[in-house]
Short mmCIF file of C-alpha atoms in Angstrom, two decimals:
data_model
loop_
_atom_site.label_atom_id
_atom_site.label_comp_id
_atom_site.label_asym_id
_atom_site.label_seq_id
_atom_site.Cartn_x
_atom_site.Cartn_y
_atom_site.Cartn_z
CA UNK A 24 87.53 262.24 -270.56
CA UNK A 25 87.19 260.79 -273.61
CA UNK A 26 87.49 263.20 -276.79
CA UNK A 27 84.66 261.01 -278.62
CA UNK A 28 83.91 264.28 -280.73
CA UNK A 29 86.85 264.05 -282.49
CA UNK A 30 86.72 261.07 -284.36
CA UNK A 31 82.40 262.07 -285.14
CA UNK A 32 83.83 265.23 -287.01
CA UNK A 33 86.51 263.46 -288.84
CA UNK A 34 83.92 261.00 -290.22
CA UNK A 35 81.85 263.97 -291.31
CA UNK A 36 84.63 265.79 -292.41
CA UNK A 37 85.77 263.05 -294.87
CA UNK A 38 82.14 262.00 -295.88
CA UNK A 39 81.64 265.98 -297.01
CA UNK A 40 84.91 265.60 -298.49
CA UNK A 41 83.93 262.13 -300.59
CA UNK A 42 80.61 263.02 -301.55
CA UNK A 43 81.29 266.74 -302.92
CA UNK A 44 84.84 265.90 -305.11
CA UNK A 45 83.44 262.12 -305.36
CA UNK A 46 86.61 260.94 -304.99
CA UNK A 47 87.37 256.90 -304.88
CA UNK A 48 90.34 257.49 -302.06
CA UNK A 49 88.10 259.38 -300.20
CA UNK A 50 85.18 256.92 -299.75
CA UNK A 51 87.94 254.26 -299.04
CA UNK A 52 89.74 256.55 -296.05
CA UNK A 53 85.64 257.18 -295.09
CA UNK A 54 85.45 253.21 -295.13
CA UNK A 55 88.47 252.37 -292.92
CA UNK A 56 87.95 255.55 -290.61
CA UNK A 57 84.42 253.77 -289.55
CA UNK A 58 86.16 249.81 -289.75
CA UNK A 59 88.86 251.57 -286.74
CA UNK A 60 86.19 253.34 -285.25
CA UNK A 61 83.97 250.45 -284.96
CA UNK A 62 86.22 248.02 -284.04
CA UNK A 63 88.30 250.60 -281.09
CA UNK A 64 84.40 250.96 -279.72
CA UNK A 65 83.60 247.03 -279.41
CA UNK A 66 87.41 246.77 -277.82
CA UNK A 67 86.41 248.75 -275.24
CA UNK A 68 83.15 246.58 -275.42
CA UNK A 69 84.68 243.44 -274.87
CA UNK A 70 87.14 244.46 -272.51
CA UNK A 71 84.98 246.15 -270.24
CA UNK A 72 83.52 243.12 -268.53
CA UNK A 73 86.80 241.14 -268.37
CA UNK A 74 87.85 243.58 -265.65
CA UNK A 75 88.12 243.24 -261.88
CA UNK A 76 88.67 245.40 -259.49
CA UNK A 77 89.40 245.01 -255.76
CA UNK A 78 89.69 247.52 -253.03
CA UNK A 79 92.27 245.93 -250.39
CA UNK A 80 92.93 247.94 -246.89
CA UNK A 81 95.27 247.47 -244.13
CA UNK A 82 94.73 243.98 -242.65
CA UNK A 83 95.02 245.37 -239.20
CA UNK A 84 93.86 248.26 -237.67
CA UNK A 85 95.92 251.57 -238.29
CA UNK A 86 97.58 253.64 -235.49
CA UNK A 87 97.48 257.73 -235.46
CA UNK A 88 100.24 259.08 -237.03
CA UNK A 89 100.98 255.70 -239.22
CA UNK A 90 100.78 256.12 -242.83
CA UNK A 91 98.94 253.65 -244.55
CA UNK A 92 98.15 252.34 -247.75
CA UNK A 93 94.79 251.79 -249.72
CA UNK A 94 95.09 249.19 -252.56
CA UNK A 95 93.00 248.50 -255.77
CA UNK A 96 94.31 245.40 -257.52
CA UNK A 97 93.22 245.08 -261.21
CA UNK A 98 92.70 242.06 -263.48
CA UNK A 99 92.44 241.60 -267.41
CA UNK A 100 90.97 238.41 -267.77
CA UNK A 101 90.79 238.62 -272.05
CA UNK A 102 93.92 238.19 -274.08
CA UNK A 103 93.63 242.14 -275.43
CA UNK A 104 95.99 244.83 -273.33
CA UNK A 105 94.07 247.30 -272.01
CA UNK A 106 95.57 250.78 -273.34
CA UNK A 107 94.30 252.52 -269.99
CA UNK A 108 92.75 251.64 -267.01
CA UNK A 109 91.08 255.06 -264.47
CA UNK A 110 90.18 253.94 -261.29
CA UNK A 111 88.62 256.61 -258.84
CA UNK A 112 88.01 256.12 -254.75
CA UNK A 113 86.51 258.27 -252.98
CA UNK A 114 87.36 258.62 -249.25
CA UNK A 115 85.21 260.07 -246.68
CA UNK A 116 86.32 261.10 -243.44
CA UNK A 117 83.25 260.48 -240.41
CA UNK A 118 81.24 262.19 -240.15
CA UNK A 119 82.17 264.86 -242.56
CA UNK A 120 79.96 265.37 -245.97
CA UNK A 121 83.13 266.05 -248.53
CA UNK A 122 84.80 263.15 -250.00
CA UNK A 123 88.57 263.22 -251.59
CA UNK A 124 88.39 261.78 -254.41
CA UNK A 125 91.82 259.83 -255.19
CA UNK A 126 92.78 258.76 -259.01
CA UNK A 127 95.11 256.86 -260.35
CA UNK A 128 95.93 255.39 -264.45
CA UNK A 129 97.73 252.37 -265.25
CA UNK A 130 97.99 250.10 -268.25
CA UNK A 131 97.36 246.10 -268.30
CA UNK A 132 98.66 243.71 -271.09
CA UNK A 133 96.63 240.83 -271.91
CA UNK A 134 95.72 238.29 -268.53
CA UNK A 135 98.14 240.43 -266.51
CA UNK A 136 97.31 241.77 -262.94
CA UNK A 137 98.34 245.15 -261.78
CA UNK A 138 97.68 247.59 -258.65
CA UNK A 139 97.57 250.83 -257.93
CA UNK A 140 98.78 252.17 -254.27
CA UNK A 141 97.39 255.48 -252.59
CA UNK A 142 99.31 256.60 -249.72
CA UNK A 143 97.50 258.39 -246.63
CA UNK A 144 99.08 259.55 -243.30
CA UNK A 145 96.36 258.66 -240.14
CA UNK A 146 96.98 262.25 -238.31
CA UNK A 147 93.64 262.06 -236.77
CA UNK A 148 91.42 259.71 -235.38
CA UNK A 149 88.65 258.72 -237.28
CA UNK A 150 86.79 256.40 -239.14
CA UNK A 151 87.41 256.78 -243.29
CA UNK A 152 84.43 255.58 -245.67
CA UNK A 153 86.35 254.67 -248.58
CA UNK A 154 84.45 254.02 -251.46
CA UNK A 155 84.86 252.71 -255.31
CA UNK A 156 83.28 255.78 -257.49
CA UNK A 157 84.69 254.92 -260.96
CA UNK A 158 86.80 252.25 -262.98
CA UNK A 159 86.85 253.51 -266.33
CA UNK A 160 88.32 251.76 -269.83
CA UNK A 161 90.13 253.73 -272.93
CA UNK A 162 90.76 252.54 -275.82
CA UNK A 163 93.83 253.36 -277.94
CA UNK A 164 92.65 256.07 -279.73
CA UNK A 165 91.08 257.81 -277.14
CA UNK A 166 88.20 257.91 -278.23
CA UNK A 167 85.56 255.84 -276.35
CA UNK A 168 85.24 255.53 -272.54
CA UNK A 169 83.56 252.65 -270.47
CA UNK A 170 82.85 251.95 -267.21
CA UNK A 171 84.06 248.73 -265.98
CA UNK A 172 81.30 247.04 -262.58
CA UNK A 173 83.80 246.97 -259.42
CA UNK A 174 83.68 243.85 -256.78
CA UNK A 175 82.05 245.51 -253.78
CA UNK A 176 80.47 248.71 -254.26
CA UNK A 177 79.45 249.25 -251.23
CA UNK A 178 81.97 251.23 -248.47
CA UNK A 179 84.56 249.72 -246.79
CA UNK A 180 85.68 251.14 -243.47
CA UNK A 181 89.15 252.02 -242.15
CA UNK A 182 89.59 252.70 -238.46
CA UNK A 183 92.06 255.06 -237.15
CA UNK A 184 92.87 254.51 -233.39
CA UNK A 185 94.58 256.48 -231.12
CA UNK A 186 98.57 255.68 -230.62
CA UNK A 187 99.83 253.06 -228.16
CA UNK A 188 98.18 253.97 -224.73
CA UNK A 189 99.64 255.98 -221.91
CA UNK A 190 99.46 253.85 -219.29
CA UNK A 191 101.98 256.29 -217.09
CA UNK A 192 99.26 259.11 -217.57
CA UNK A 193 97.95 260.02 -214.08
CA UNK A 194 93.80 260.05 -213.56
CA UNK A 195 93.55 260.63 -210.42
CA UNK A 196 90.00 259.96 -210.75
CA UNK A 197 90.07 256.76 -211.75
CA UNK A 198 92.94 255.69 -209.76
CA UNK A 199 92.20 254.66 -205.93
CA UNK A 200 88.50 255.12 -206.05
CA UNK A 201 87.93 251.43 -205.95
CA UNK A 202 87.40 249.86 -202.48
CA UNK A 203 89.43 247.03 -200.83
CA UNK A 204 88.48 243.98 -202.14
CA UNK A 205 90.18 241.65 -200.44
CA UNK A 206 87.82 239.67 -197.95
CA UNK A 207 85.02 241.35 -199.44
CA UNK A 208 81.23 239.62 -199.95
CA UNK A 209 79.85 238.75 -202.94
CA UNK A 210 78.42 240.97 -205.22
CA UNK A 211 75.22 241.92 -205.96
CA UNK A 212 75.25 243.90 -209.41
CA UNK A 213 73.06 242.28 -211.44
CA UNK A 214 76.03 242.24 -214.44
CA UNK A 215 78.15 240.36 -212.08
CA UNK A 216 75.90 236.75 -212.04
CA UNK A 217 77.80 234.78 -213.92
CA UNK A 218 75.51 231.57 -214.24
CA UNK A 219 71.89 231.12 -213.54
CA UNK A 220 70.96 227.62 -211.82
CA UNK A 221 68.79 225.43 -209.87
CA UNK A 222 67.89 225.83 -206.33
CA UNK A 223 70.25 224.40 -203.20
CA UNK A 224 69.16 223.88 -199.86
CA UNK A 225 70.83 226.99 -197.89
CA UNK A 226 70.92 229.40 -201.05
CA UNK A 227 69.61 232.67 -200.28
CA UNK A 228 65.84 233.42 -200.83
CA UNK A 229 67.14 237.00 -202.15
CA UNK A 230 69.11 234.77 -204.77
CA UNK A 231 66.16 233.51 -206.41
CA UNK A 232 65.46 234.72 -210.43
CA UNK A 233 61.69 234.73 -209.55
CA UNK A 234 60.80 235.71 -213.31
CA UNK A 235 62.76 232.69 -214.29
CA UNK A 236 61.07 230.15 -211.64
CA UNK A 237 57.67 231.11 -212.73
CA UNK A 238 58.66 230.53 -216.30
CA UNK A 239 60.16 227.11 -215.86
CA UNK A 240 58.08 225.90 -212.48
CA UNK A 241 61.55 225.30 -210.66
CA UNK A 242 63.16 227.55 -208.35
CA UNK A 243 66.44 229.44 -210.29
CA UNK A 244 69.08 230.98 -208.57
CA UNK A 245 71.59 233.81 -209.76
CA UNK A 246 74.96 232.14 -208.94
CA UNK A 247 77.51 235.66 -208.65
CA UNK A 248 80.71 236.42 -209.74
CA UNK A 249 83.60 237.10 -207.04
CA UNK A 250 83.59 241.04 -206.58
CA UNK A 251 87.14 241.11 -207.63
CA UNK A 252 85.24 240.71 -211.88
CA UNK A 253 82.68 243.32 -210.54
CA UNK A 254 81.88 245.57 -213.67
CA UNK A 255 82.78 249.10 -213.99
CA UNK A 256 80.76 251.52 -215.90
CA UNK A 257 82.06 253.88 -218.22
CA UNK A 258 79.55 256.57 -219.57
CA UNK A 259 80.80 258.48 -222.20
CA UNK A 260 78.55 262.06 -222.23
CA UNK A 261 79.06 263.03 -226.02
CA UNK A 262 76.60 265.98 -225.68
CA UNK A 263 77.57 269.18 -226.77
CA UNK A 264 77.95 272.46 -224.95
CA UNK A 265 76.43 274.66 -226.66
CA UNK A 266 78.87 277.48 -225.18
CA UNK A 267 82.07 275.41 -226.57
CA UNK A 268 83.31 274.93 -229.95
CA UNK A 269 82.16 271.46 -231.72
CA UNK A 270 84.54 268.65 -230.78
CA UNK A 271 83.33 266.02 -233.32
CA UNK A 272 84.58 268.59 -235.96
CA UNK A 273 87.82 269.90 -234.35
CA UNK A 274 90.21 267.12 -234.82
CA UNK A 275 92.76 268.12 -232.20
CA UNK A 276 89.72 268.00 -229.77
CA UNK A 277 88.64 264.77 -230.83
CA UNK A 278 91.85 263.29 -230.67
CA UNK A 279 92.01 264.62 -227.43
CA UNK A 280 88.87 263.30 -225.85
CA UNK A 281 89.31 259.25 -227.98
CA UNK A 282 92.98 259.36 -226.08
CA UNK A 283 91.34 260.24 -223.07
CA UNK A 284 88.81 257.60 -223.40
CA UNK A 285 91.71 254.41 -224.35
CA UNK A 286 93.83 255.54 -221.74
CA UNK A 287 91.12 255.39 -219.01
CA UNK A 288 90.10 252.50 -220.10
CA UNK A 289 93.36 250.60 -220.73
CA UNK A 290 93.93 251.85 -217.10
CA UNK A 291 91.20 249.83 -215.66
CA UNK A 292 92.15 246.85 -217.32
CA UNK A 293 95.68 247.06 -216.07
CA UNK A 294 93.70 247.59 -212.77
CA UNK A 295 92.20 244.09 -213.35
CA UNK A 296 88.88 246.13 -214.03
CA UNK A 297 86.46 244.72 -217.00
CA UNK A 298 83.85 248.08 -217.78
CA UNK A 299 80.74 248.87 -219.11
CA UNK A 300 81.57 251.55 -222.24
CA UNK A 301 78.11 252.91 -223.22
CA UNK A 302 77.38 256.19 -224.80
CA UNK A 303 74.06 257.83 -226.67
CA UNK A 304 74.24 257.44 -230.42
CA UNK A 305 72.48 261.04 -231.99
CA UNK A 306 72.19 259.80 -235.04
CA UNK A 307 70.30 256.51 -234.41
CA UNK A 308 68.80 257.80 -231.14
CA UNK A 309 69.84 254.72 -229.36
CA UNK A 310 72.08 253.24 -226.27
CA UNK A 311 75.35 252.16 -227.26
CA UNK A 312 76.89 249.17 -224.81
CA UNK A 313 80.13 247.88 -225.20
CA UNK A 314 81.50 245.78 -222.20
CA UNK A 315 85.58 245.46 -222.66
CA UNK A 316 87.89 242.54 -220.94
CA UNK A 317 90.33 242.21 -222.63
CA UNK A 318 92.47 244.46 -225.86
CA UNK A 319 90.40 243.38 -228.52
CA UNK A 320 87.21 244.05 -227.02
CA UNK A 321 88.20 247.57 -226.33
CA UNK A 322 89.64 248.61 -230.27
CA UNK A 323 86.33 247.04 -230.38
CA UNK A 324 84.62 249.78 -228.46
CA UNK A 325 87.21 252.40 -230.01
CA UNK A 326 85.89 251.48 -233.39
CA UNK A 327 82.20 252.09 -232.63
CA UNK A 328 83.00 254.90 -230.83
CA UNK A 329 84.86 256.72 -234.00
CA UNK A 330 81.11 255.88 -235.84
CA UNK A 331 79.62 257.95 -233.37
CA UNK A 332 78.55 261.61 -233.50
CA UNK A 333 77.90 264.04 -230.91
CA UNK A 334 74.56 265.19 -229.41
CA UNK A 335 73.79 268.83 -230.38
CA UNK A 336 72.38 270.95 -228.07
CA UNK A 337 68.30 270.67 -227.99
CA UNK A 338 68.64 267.20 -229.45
CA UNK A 339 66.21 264.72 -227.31
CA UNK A 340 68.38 261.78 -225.95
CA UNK A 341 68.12 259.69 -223.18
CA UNK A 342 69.67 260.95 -219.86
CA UNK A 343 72.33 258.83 -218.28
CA UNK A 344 69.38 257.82 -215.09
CA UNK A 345 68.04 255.61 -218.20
CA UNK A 346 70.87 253.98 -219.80
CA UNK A 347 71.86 252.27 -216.78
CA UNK A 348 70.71 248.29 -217.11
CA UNK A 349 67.89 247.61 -214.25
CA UNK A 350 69.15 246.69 -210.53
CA UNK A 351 72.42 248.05 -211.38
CA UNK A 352 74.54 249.29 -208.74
CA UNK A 353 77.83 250.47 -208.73
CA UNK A 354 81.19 253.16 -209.88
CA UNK A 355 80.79 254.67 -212.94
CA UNK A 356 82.97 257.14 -214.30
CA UNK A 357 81.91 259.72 -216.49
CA UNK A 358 84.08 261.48 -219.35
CA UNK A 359 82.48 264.59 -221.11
CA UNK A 360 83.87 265.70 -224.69
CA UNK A 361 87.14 268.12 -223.42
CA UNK A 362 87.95 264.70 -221.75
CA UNK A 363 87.44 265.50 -218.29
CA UNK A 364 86.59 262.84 -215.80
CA UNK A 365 83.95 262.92 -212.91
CA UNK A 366 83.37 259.65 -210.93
CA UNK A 367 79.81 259.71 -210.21
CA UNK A 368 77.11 257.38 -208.92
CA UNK A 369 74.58 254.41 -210.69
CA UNK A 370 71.03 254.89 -209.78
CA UNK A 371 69.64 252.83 -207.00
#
């Protein structure tokens, strides 16, 4: 903080001091007090907007129990050093309400760039909200403070995902519930057509996209996918038993249940098995889809996951008979919060 008082009572103290002994030396010391005064304030001024500031994260995503590093770079675009720079993050851990704050000083000669490095350890998973609160300016004396604009101030998010999946962990639910597939028909879940075209003499009448044919006066046909792509669901119940302690806020727990979650699911694409991820966001009230084929699709599905909270008991959200999409049929493979699975049925 800036000790602005300081200099204010000198300037008092020596214009008391002038005017009362009415001495020459003193009204020239009064004179040149307010000249460095005036001139450390318009400094600080000037300098001010010939700052940037840029917040720059991890380019990739980081692992639990990596340490990572968040970066500010700084600029001084003007000729004039810059006798102290205060820059101020703060970092918010989803979905609690505190924020750390992290701080860090550094000073910048004239059209020199600098940076300042904050090292954090990933322990948990999570999703951090990290977040430019302050960039302040000093001048040499001390005196004056300003507060420089940063580039981007809104939040930028960091995504800690669990470590490198346990493919070796047995889930004996998962594993072997799948029928033979070999020789097997065609299916008939509506998420496995994979095209949608015109009529053929011998197609199926029970192939026909009626909706569609009335629309465009032509007979439509749902061409399907070979069973062997058939899509798995993957419901994800994140309410809350109101008997257990709160997982969202126990990061152990949560760690526990994510890992649960990547390994089944890296599981069933080992198995050759594209899912259906979907889960009830409480604090949007709505259906959360997220169909994974491949590794990046599924950090994709990680990463929404960690911006989800739990549902609290006697919150209103929709039961798992109407998240299902319409005409679905299928396995789907439910994991509650203390990560325990239950293979269970889609509604017919």
């Amino acid at each position: 903080m800036a000790k602005w008082w300081k200099p204010i009572a000198l300037v008092l103290v020596t214009f008391v001091l002038a005017v009362s002994l009415k001495n020459d030396f003193l009204y020239f010391l009064l004179g040149f007090e307010l000249m460095v005064y005036l001139a450390a304030f318009c400094q600080t001024l000037w300098l001010s907007k010939r700052v940037k500031a840029r917040i720059v994260l991890p380019e990739t995503r980081v692992l639990r129990g990596e340490s990572f590093q968040i970066r500010v770079e700084l600029t001084n675009a003007s000729r004039l050093p810059i006798p102290q720079l205060m820059v101020r993050l703060a970092v918010r851990a989803f979905p609690e309400k505190e924020a750390l704050l992290l701080k860090g000083k550094l000073m910048l000669d004239g059209r020199e760039q600098g940076f300042l490095c904050f090292q954090m350890d990933g322990s948990h998973c999570g999703c951090l909200e990290i977040r430019p609160d302050q960039l302040m300016i000093t001048d040499f004396l001390g005196a004056f403070q300003r507060r420089c604009p940063m580039d981007g101030e809104e939040e930028s998010l960091l995504f800690i995902l669990p470590k490198a999946m346990d493919l070796d962990r047995e889930l004996p639910d998962v594993q072997g519930i799948f029928p033979d597939e070999d020789g097997g028909k065609q299916g008939n879940d509506a998420l496995d057509v994979s095209e949608i075209r015109s009529y053929r003499e011998g197609d199926p009448l029970k192939m026909i996209h009626w909706k569609l044919s009335a629309r465009w006066n032509d007979l439509m046909v749902k061409e399907m996918a070979d069973p062997a792509e058939s899509l798995t669901w993957l419901y994800l119940n994140l309410r809350q038993s109101p008997d257990l302690p709160e997982v969202r806020h126990d990061p152990q727990a949560w760690d526990h249940f994510v890992q649960t979650v990547a390994d089944t699911s890296a599981l069933l694409l080992k198995m050759g098995k594209r899912h259906m991820v979907f889960w009830v966001d409480s604090l949007e009230g709505t259906i959360v889809r997220s169909c994974v084929s491949d590794e990046m699709s599924q950090q994709e599905m990680l990463c929404e996951l960690l911006r989800t909270d739990s549902v609290r008991p006697g919150e209103n959200s929709p039961l798992p008979e109407e998240i299902y999409l319409d005409e679905t049929k299928g396995i789907c493979i439910e994991i509650d919060l203390q990560g325990n699975l239950v293979r269970s049925k889609t509604p017919r």
